[in-house]
Each structure stands twice: as structure tokens, then as C-alpha cells.
Amino acid sequence: MKVIDLRSDTITHPTPAMRKAIFDAEVGDDVYGEDPTVNRLEEMVAEMMGKEAALFTTSGTQSNLTAVLTHTKHGDEIIVGDQAHMLWYEVGSAAALGGVIMRTVPNNSHGRISLDDINRTIRNKDIHYPETTLLCLENTHNRCGGTVLTPDYTDEVCELAHKRGLKVYLDGARIFNAVVALGIPACRLTQNVDSVALCLSKGLSAPVGSLLCGNKDFIKRARKSRKMLGGGMRQAGIVAAAGIVALETMVDRLAEDHSNAKRLADGLASIEGIKLTRDDIPTNIVMFDLSPELSAAEFFEGLETGGVKVGFRDGGPFRAVTHCMVSSSDIDEALTRIAAVCRRLHR
Ligand SMILES: Cc1ncc(COP(=O)(O)O)c(C=O)c1O
């Protein structure tokens, strides 16, 4: 039985073209700035994001922390949405290693934080207060169901934050899902943010890596922050080569993941006992709950033995993510298996 793994788009494997590029990669010592493949990837991504420079990092988590360390000083306060990946799933690193307070404001169901909340939360200068120096956005928004921030909203947030003296950082781990959903170039979504990071190893299927982008001075300082985090890599062209192929070949096909996510959501909506958390499916993430008469633990176990893996943490909701290793017929098969588990639990 083929296991249909919908836990995350991070489970995707490098494609044959990536493996070939890895084999053929020209390399050098990147800590000396001498890896031609890393340099090519950094230039390529900086241009795509409309920024002066980019820095190759090991992961989205490392990019996020590098950005925080570079934008802030010990004791500062940063504003994040209360559903932000940086808050939930990064081991409290901004506080633990950056010495910053993460002040939360609510994310609405579209992954937005309101301008009023932002304005109210930014501290005035006062001897009692830490300084608020950074605002973080996330696009697409993971815990808010792969929701997309529009360029207009992003611009408005940036305008307000900048007026109040803050920098804006965009966690764009899945920014290409937003790009494909909106049909606009990435640089339009990043035009006014001070820095942005994207991931190569999620829907784009590369084995490792993320890039942090910003102006030259920011990236120069970020390079040092990354070094402090142990992220100065040597012949990293080996992995950067796969990243270049990912950007050249895997972006447009994300549309297929989005259509599979809709197919999955439509099917789930017709299964008795399953309730989607939202009506629209903006990108590749589908979240759902169970009706109260069904046990989440039994459902989860039933799926695992039935050959379907989904994400389940902290009592729900369940999360299913589409990616290039599941086809539309896999989605149909997953729906058949999920429906069978629900029927069994209803008996
Ligand atoms: C929005 C977002 N940011 C950052 C990360 C962290 O990326 P990584 O797992 O590469 O550290 C993730 C991971 O899923 C994510 O969804």
C-alpha cells in the first residue's frame, strides 16, 4: 500500500534534475565568499525578491532568527502575529538567543494583523519601555491555512511600521505559493519590506536551504549573525545547486498543488464527521476538525494504519498539505481511505 503523506510539503525529495545539478555543482569555500554556485543562487534570489543582496541559510528557522538578530538589539521588543511560525515552532529562539520580547497581536483568519493593533502595540519612547524595533509578517500563513497576504495590505503595514520607526521582516517560507495564487511577481509582494526570507525545501522540493534578502548593509551584517549561529557553510554549492533547479523548475507547478488542495477540501467537506476550518483554500494547506462524536486520537490512528498521514498537534485542527509527491489520484485515494475511517468510527 502506498502511504499518502500529507503532513507537510517539507517531506518532498529532490528531483532527478536536482540530483544531477548536485553531482555537477561547482563549489568553493563560501565562508570566503568563493562558492560560485552559492553566489549564483544568492544573486538570482536577490533579483527575484527585488532586493540588493541575499544570504543562503540552512533553514527557514535560521533565516528567521538571523533576521531578528540583525534587525534588533538585546532587550528590544518585536511584534509578531499570535499564530506566527516564529512564535509557535521556533523554540522561542528570538527570546532565547536574541534576547528580544515577542509581543503578539491577533492574526485574523486571513493571516493578517490589523493596522490598529499594530499602531496600538508599538511603544512610545519612555524610560520604562523596551524599544519596539521590528514587525514580522508571514506569507503564506501556515497556521492560518496557507492564506495569502496581498501586496496592498503588505504596503499599508510597511507604511505604518516605517512611519513609527520599525523595520518590517517577511517570513516568506512559502512566498512562491502566494506568488502563484496571486499571479504577480515575488518582488511586488516584497517591495516595501526591509527583509524577506523564502524556503527552497518546502513546496519547491529542494533538500535544504532558505534565503534571507535585504539591502547590502543588512545582508553584510546578517552574514555575521548567521556565522554566530553556526551557519557559515563551506562547499555549500552542493545544496545551492538544487536550490537553483528548484527556482527554475518548481515554482509554476505549485498551481497543481493548489488545485489538489481544493480537490482534497471538496472531498473532505462531503465526508460525514469532518468540518473544514475555512471555506476557501487559498494555496496548498487544508485544515479540518472532527465533529465532537468522533475521537481525534482514534481518527488519527485509523489514518496512520490506513496509509494516510496528516499533521495533528495540540488537539487539532488536522492539517493536510499538498505537494509534488502527491497526485490528484493520490488525493482521491486518500479521500476514500479517510471516508472509510470515518465510517468505521461512526459505527
Ligand atoms: C511559515 C514558516 N516559516 C518558517 C518555517 C521554518 O522552516 P524550516 O523548517 O526550514 O526551519 C516554516 C516551516 O514549516 C514555516 O511554515
GROMACS .gro file of C-alpha atoms and ligand atoms in nm:
model
  363
    1MET     CA    1   0.000   0.000   0.000
    2LYS     CA    2   0.136   0.342  -0.094
    3VAL     CA    3   0.139   0.572   0.207
    4ILE     CA    4  -0.007   0.910   0.110
    5ASP     CA    5   0.188   1.160   0.315
    6LEU     CA    6   0.009   1.493   0.359
    7ARG     CA    7   0.186   1.602   0.679
    8SER     CA    8   0.385   1.875   0.510
    9ASP     CA    9   0.536   1.995   0.182
   10THR     CA   10   0.873   1.963   0.359
   11ILE     CA   11   0.871   1.586   0.301
   12THR     CA   12   0.936   1.635  -0.071
   13HIS     CA   13   1.252   1.479  -0.218
   14PRO     CA   14   1.497   1.640  -0.461
   15THR     CA   15   1.404   1.576  -0.824
   16PRO     CA   16   1.635   1.387  -1.067
   17ALA     CA   17   1.738   1.725  -1.219
   18MET     CA   18   1.835   1.849  -0.872
   19ARG     CA   19   2.039   1.534  -0.803
   20LYS     CA   20   2.223   1.584  -1.131
   21ALA     CA   21   2.288   1.952  -1.051
   22ILE     CA   22   2.420   1.848  -0.708
   23PHE     CA   23   2.655   1.599  -0.873
   24ASP     CA   24   2.784   1.855  -1.121
   25ALA     CA   25   2.797   2.155  -0.885
   26GLU     CA   26   3.099   2.383  -0.894
   27VAL     CA   27   3.198   2.459  -0.537
   28GLY     CA   28   3.434   2.670  -0.325
   29ASP     CA   29   3.458   2.786   0.036
   30ASP     CA   30   3.151   3.001   0.091
   31VAL     CA   31   3.283   3.149   0.416
   32TYR     CA   32   3.545   3.316   0.192
   33GLY     CA   33   3.264   3.407  -0.050
   34GLU     CA   34   3.419   3.170  -0.305
   35ASP     CA   35   3.142   2.924  -0.382
   36PRO     CA   36   3.028   3.016  -0.735
   37THR     CA   37   2.704   2.819  -0.708
   38VAL     CA   38   2.604   2.981  -0.378
   39ASN     CA   39   2.691   3.321  -0.523
   40ARG     CA   40   2.475   3.250  -0.828
   41LEU     CA   41   2.181   3.139  -0.613
   42GLU     CA   42   2.210   3.445  -0.388
   43GLU     CA   43   2.219   3.682  -0.687
   44MET     CA   44   1.928   3.506  -0.852
   45VAL     CA   45   1.710   3.524  -0.541
   46ALA     CA   46   1.801   3.884  -0.459
   47GLU     CA   47   1.687   3.981  -0.806
   48MET     CA   48   1.363   3.782  -0.780
   49MET     CA   49   1.280   3.948  -0.448
   50GLY     CA   50   1.380   4.295  -0.570
   51LYS     CA   51   1.645   4.332  -0.300
   52GLU     CA   52   2.012   4.428  -0.323
   53ALA     CA   53   2.150   4.108  -0.174
   54ALA     CA   54   2.068   3.764  -0.038
   55LEU     CA   55   2.221   3.515   0.204
   56PHE     CA   56   2.190   3.136   0.181
   57THR     CA   57   2.095   2.981   0.515
   58THR     CA   58   2.032   2.627   0.631
   59SER     CA   59   1.660   2.660   0.703
   60GLY     CA   60   1.362   2.889   0.742
   61THR     CA   61   1.417   2.886   1.116
   62GLN     CA   62   1.777   3.000   1.072
   63SER     CA   63   1.671   3.278   0.833
   64ASN     CA   64   1.407   3.400   1.077
   65LEU     CA   65   1.647   3.410   1.369
   66THR     CA   66   1.924   3.564   1.159
   67ALA     CA   67   1.681   3.837   1.055
   68VAL     CA   68   1.580   3.905   1.416
   69LEU     CA   69   1.942   3.913   1.536
   70THR     CA   70   2.034   4.152   1.257
   71HIS     CA   71   1.739   4.389   1.288
   72THR     CA   72   1.733   4.417   1.668
   73LYS     CA   73   1.947   4.453   1.979
   74HIS     CA   74   1.919   4.265   2.307
   75GLY     CA   75   1.616   4.382   2.507
   76ASP     CA   76   1.414   4.510   2.209
   77GLU     CA   77   1.054   4.415   2.151
   78ILE     CA   78   0.930   4.273   1.820
   79ILE     CA   79   0.570   4.241   1.706
   80VAL     CA   80   0.451   3.908   1.567
   81GLY     CA   81   0.108   3.765   1.491
   82ASP     CA   82  -0.024   3.531   1.759
   83GLN     CA   83  -0.027   3.247   1.501
   84ALA     CA   84   0.320   3.318   1.362
   85HIS     CA   85   0.553   3.027   1.290
   86MET     CA   86   0.827   3.232   1.460
   87LEU     CA   87   0.623   3.228   1.780
   88TRP     CA   88   0.493   2.872   1.775
   89TYR     CA   89   0.755   2.650   1.622
   90GLU     CA   90   1.099   2.803   1.655
   91VAL     CA   91   1.180   2.703   2.011
   92GLY     CA   92   1.147   3.058   2.140
   93SER     CA   93   1.479   3.132   1.970
   94ALA     CA   94   1.418   3.506   1.930
   95ALA     CA   95   1.393   3.529   2.310
   96ALA     CA   96   1.643   3.259   2.398
   97LEU     CA   97   1.922   3.363   2.163
   98GLY     CA   98   1.823   3.714   2.051
   99GLY     CA   99   1.714   3.844   2.391
  100VAL     CA  100   1.405   4.005   2.240
  101ILE     CA  101   1.048   4.004   2.364
  102MET     CA  102   0.792   3.873   2.117
  103ARG     CA  103   0.481   4.086   2.160
  104THR     CA  104   0.179   3.926   1.996
  105VAL     CA  105  -0.118   4.078   1.819
  106PRO     CA  106  -0.404   3.864   1.684
  107ASN     CA  107  -0.383   3.714   1.337
  108ASN     CA  108  -0.724   3.710   1.171
  109SER     CA  109  -0.838   3.410   0.966
  110HIS     CA  110  -0.662   3.558   0.660
  111GLY     CA  111  -0.325   3.568   0.837
  112ARG     CA  112  -0.342   3.947   0.870
  113ILE     CA  113  -0.277   4.160   1.173
  114SER     CA  114  -0.478   4.478   1.193
  115LEU     CA  115  -0.324   4.819   1.142
  116ASP     CA  116  -0.500   4.941   1.457
  117ASP     CA  117  -0.348   4.661   1.663
  118ILE     CA  118  -0.006   4.734   1.522
  119ASN     CA  119  -0.037   5.105   1.590
  120ARG     CA  120  -0.158   5.044   1.945
  121THR     CA  121   0.115   4.791   2.020
  122ILE     CA  122   0.417   4.994   1.909
  123ARG     CA  123   0.564   5.152   2.221
  124ASN     CA  124   0.626   5.521   2.256
  125LYS     CA  125   0.965   5.625   2.384
  126ASP     CA  126   0.958   5.600   2.763
  127ILE     CA  127   1.223   5.515   3.021
  128HIS     CA  128   1.010   5.219   3.137
  129TYR     CA  129   0.966   5.058   2.797
  130PRO     CA  130   1.172   4.833   2.574
  131GLU     CA  131   1.205   4.970   2.222
  132THR     CA  132   0.978   4.821   1.955
  133THR     CA  133   1.206   4.781   1.655
  134LEU     CA  134   1.068   4.510   1.426
  135LEU     CA  135   0.736   4.388   1.289
  136CYS     CA  136   0.710   4.040   1.138
  137LEU     CA  137   0.461   3.921   0.877
  138GLU     CA  138   0.416   3.572   0.728
  139ASN     CA  139   0.313   3.500   0.366
  140THR     CA  140   0.167   3.248   0.302
  141HIS     CA  141   0.048   3.197   0.656
  142ASN     CA  142   0.100   2.844   0.780
  143ARG     CA  143  -0.124   2.824   1.089
  144CYS     CA  144  -0.390   3.038   0.919
  145GLY     CA  145  -0.434   2.774   0.648
  146GLY     CA  146  -0.193   2.883   0.376
  147THR     CA  147  -0.357   3.223   0.348
  148VAL     CA  148  -0.211   3.492   0.125
  149LEU     CA  149  -0.122   3.849   0.217
  150THR     CA  150  -0.189   4.086  -0.071
  151PRO     CA  151   0.063   4.348  -0.186
  152ASP     CA  152  -0.173   4.631  -0.088
  153TYR     CA  153  -0.208   4.504   0.267
  154THR     CA  154   0.167   4.448   0.295
  155ASP     CA  155   0.233   4.801   0.168
  156GLU     CA  156  -0.007   4.952   0.422
  157VAL     CA  157   0.158   4.765   0.710
  158CYS     CA  158   0.502   4.874   0.591
  159GLU     CA  159   0.395   5.235   0.561
  160LEU     CA  160   0.263   5.239   0.916
  161ALA     CA  161   0.559   5.050   1.064
  162HIS     CA  162   0.812   5.269   0.889
  163LYS     CA  163   0.632   5.584   0.999
  164ARG     CA  164   0.664   5.461   1.357
  165GLY     CA  165   1.034   5.378   1.313
  166LEU     CA  166   1.010   4.997   1.283
  167LYS     CA  167   1.162   4.766   1.025
  168VAL     CA  168   0.942   4.503   0.860
  169TYR     CA  169   1.052   4.144   0.811
  170LEU     CA  170   0.853   3.899   0.599
  171ASP     CA  171   0.872   3.527   0.674
  172GLY     CA  172   0.807   3.413   0.320
  173ALA     CA  173   0.886   3.045   0.368
  174ARG     CA  174   0.604   2.977   0.117
  175ILE     CA  175   0.609   3.307  -0.070
  176PHE     CA  176   0.602   3.129  -0.406
  177ASN     CA  177   0.266   2.979  -0.315
  178ALA     CA  178   0.144   3.337  -0.271
  179VAL     CA  179   0.308   3.439  -0.599
  180VAL     CA  180   0.130   3.160  -0.788
  181ALA     CA  181  -0.204   3.219  -0.612
  182LEU     CA  182  -0.198   3.592  -0.691
  183GLY     CA  183  -0.030   3.568  -1.031
  184ILE     CA  184   0.214   3.850  -0.956
  185PRO     CA  185   0.595   3.862  -0.933
  186ALA     CA  186   0.754   3.799  -0.593
  187CYS     CA  187   0.916   4.143  -0.592
  188ARG     CA  188   0.572   4.306  -0.582
  189LEU     CA  189   0.500   4.128  -0.252
  190THR     CA  190   0.831   4.229  -0.102
  191GLN     CA  191   0.860   4.580  -0.244
  192ASN     CA  192   0.833   4.768   0.084
  193VAL     CA  193   0.950   4.514   0.344
  194ASP     CA  194   1.302   4.564   0.473
  195SER     CA  195   1.389   4.197   0.458
  196VAL     CA  196   1.232   3.872   0.347
  197ALA     CA  197   1.319   3.504   0.365
  198LEU     CA  198   1.199   3.220   0.146
  199CYS     CA  199   1.244   2.844   0.166
  200LEU     CA  200   1.366   2.609  -0.104
  201SER     CA  201   1.287   2.288   0.080
  202LYS     CA  202   0.910   2.308   0.111
  203GLY     CA  203   0.687   2.306  -0.197
  204LEU     CA  204   0.990   2.367  -0.420
  205SER     CA  205   1.128   2.027  -0.323
  206ALA     CA  206   1.498   2.111  -0.276
  207PRO     CA  207   1.666   1.910   0.000
  208VAL     CA  208   1.793   2.201   0.214
  209GLY     CA  209   1.800   2.576   0.232
  210SER     CA  210   1.645   2.916   0.265
  211LEU     CA  211   1.750   3.264   0.156
  212LEU     CA  212   1.733   3.585   0.352
  213CYS     CA  213   1.721   3.903   0.142
  214GLY     CA  214   1.759   4.273   0.211
  215ASN     CA  215   1.984   4.567   0.134
  216LYS     CA  216   2.363   4.522   0.111
  217ASP     CA  217   2.436   4.653   0.457
  218PHE     CA  218   2.169   4.433   0.616
  219ILE     CA  219   2.296   4.121   0.440
  220LYS     CA  220   2.657   4.201   0.534
  221ARG     CA  221   2.552   4.213   0.899
  222ALA     CA  222   2.324   3.910   0.858
  223ARG     CA  223   2.623   3.711   0.727
  224LYS     CA  224   2.790   3.771   1.061
  225SER     CA  225   2.473   3.678   1.255
  226ARG     CA  226   2.447   3.358   1.052
  227LYS     CA  227   2.812   3.279   1.133
  228MET     CA  228   2.733   3.324   1.502
  229LEU     CA  229   2.454   3.068   1.463
  230GLY     CA  230   2.695   2.816   1.314
  231GLY     CA  231   2.552   2.871   0.968
  232GLY     CA  232   2.875   2.958   0.786
  233MET     CA  233   2.880   2.670   0.539
  234ARG     CA  234   3.178   2.573   0.327
  235GLN     CA  235   3.119   2.393  -0.007
  236ALA     CA  236   2.751   2.474   0.015
  237GLY     CA  237   2.722   2.488  -0.364
  238ILE     CA  238   2.634   2.120  -0.336
  239VAL     CA  239   2.298   2.215  -0.189
  240ALA     CA  240   2.265   2.556  -0.356
  241ALA     CA  241   2.273   2.379  -0.694
  242ALA     CA  242   1.949   2.201  -0.610
  243GLY     CA  243   1.801   2.533  -0.499
  244ILE     CA  244   1.871   2.688  -0.840
  245VAL     CA  245   1.692   2.400  -1.011
  246ALA     CA  246   1.405   2.436  -0.763
  247LEU     CA  247   1.357   2.800  -0.855
  248GLU     CA  248   1.386   2.729  -1.227
  249THR     CA  249   1.155   2.430  -1.243
  250MET     CA  250   0.928   2.401  -0.940
  251VAL     CA  251   0.754   2.736  -0.896
  252ASP     CA  252   0.489   2.728  -1.169
  253ARG     CA  253   0.383   2.375  -1.082
  254LEU     CA  254   0.269   2.491  -0.735
  255ALA     CA  255  -0.062   2.565  -0.911
  256GLU     CA  256  -0.112   2.189  -0.929
  257ASP     CA  257  -0.067   2.161  -0.550
  258HIS     CA  258  -0.325   2.437  -0.503
  259SER     CA  259  -0.575   2.258  -0.725
  260ASN     CA  260  -0.510   1.929  -0.542
  261ALA     CA  261  -0.568   2.107  -0.211
  262LYS     CA  262  -0.908   2.227  -0.339
  263ARG     CA  263  -0.988   1.876  -0.459
  264LEU     CA  264  -0.898   1.740  -0.116
  265ALA     CA  265  -1.103   2.007   0.063
  266ASP     CA  266  -1.409   1.946  -0.157
  267GLY     CA  267  -1.386   1.573  -0.087
  268LEU     CA  268  -1.335   1.620   0.287
  269ALA     CA  269  -1.635   1.854   0.306
  270SER     CA  270  -1.859   1.574   0.184
  271ILE     CA  271  -1.739   1.322   0.447
  272GLU     CA  272  -1.968   1.293   0.748
  273GLY     CA  273  -1.779   1.389   1.064
  274ILE     CA  274  -1.530   1.626   0.901
  275LYS     CA  275  -1.558   2.003   0.914
  276LEU     CA  276  -1.317   2.229   0.723
  277THR     CA  277  -1.189   2.523   0.925
  278ARG     CA  278  -1.242   2.762   0.632
  279ASP     CA  279  -1.448   2.778   0.313
  280ASP     CA  280  -1.176   2.890   0.077
  281ILE     CA  281  -0.848   2.705   0.021
  282PRO     CA  282  -0.607   2.978  -0.088
  283THR     CA  283  -0.298   2.764  -0.153
  284ASN     CA  284  -0.175   2.415  -0.055
  285ILE     CA  285  -0.285   2.381   0.309
  286VAL     CA  286  -0.614   2.226   0.420
  287MET     CA  287  -0.716   2.237   0.786
  288PHE     CA  288  -1.006   2.046   0.933
  289ASP     CA  289  -1.168   1.942   1.258
  290LEU     CA  290  -1.381   1.643   1.351
  291SER     CA  291  -1.735   1.658   1.479
  292PRO     CA  292  -1.747   1.601   1.856
  293GLU     CA  293  -1.876   1.242   1.838
  294LEU     CA  294  -1.553   1.127   1.672
  295SER     CA  295  -1.235   1.073   1.872
  296ALA     CA  296  -0.939   1.263   1.726
  297ALA     CA  297  -0.692   1.007   1.863
  298GLU     CA  298  -0.881   0.714   1.706
  299PHE     CA  299  -0.921   0.901   1.377
  300PHE     CA  300  -0.550   0.981   1.367
  301GLU     CA  301  -0.456   0.622   1.447
  302GLY     CA  302  -0.705   0.493   1.187
  303LEU     CA  303  -0.548   0.713   0.921
  304GLU     CA  304  -0.196   0.605   1.009
  305THR     CA  305  -0.286   0.236   0.980
  306GLY     CA  306  -0.494   0.312   0.672
  307GLY     CA  307  -0.193   0.466   0.494
  308VAL     CA  308  -0.271   0.838   0.516
  309LYS     CA  309  -0.052   1.075   0.713
  310VAL     CA  310  -0.175   1.419   0.818
  311GLY     CA  311  -0.045   1.673   1.067
  312PHE     CA  312  -0.200   1.677   1.414
  313ARG     CA  313  -0.069   1.879   1.709
  314ASP     CA  314  -0.206   2.020   2.031
  315GLY     CA  315  -0.552   1.868   1.992
  316GLY     CA  316  -0.614   1.998   1.641
  317PRO     CA  317  -0.708   2.109   1.389
  318PHE     CA  318  -0.572   1.846   1.150
  319ARG     CA  319  -0.355   1.976   0.868
  320ALA     CA  320  -0.310   1.826   0.522
  321VAL     CA  321  -0.059   1.982   0.284
  322THR     CA  322  -0.036   1.904  -0.087
  323HIS     CA  323   0.297   1.886  -0.268
  324CYS     CA  324   0.468   1.739  -0.573
  325MET     CA  325   0.481   1.387  -0.429
  326VAL     CA  326   0.101   1.352  -0.424
  327SER     CA  327  -0.100   1.341  -0.746
  328SER     CA  328  -0.470   1.407  -0.796
  329SER     CA  329  -0.532   1.030  -0.795
  330ASP     CA  330  -0.345   1.005  -0.463
  331ILE     CA  331  -0.584   1.270  -0.332
  332ASP     CA  332  -0.882   1.063  -0.445
  333GLU     CA  333  -0.733   0.753  -0.283
  334ALA     CA  334  -0.665   0.947   0.041
  335LEU     CA  335  -1.028   1.061   0.043
  336THR     CA  336  -1.150   0.703   0.003
  337ARG     CA  337  -0.931   0.594   0.295
  338ILE     CA  338  -1.031   0.888   0.515
  339ALA     CA  339  -1.402   0.826   0.445
  340ALA     CA  340  -1.358   0.458   0.540
  341VAL     CA  341  -1.201   0.556   0.875
  342CYS     CA  342  -1.485   0.800   0.949
  343ARG     CA  343  -1.749   0.536   0.863
  344ARG     CA  344  -1.579   0.286   1.096
  345LEU     CA  345  -1.565   0.540   1.381
  346HIS     CA  346  -1.934   0.626   1.334
  347ARG     CA  347  -2.039   0.262   1.385
  348LIG     C1  348   0.594   2.996   0.771
  348LIG     C2  349   0.714   2.917   0.809
  348LIG     N1  350   0.825   2.981   0.846
  348LIG     C3  351   0.938   2.916   0.879
  348LIG     C4  352   0.942   2.779   0.877
  348LIG     C5  353   1.068   2.709   0.921
  348LIG     O1  354   1.132   2.647   0.816
  348LIG     P1  355   1.239   2.529   0.844
  348LIG     O2  356   1.158   2.408   0.875
  348LIG     O3  357   1.312   2.522   0.715
  348LIG     O4  358   1.324   2.571   0.956
  348LIG     C6  359   0.829   2.706   0.839
  348LIG     C7  360   0.832   2.559   0.838
  348LIG     O5  361   0.737   2.491   0.807
  348LIG     C8  362   0.711   2.777   0.807
  348LIG     O6  363   0.599   2.713   0.774
   0.00000   0.00000   0.00000
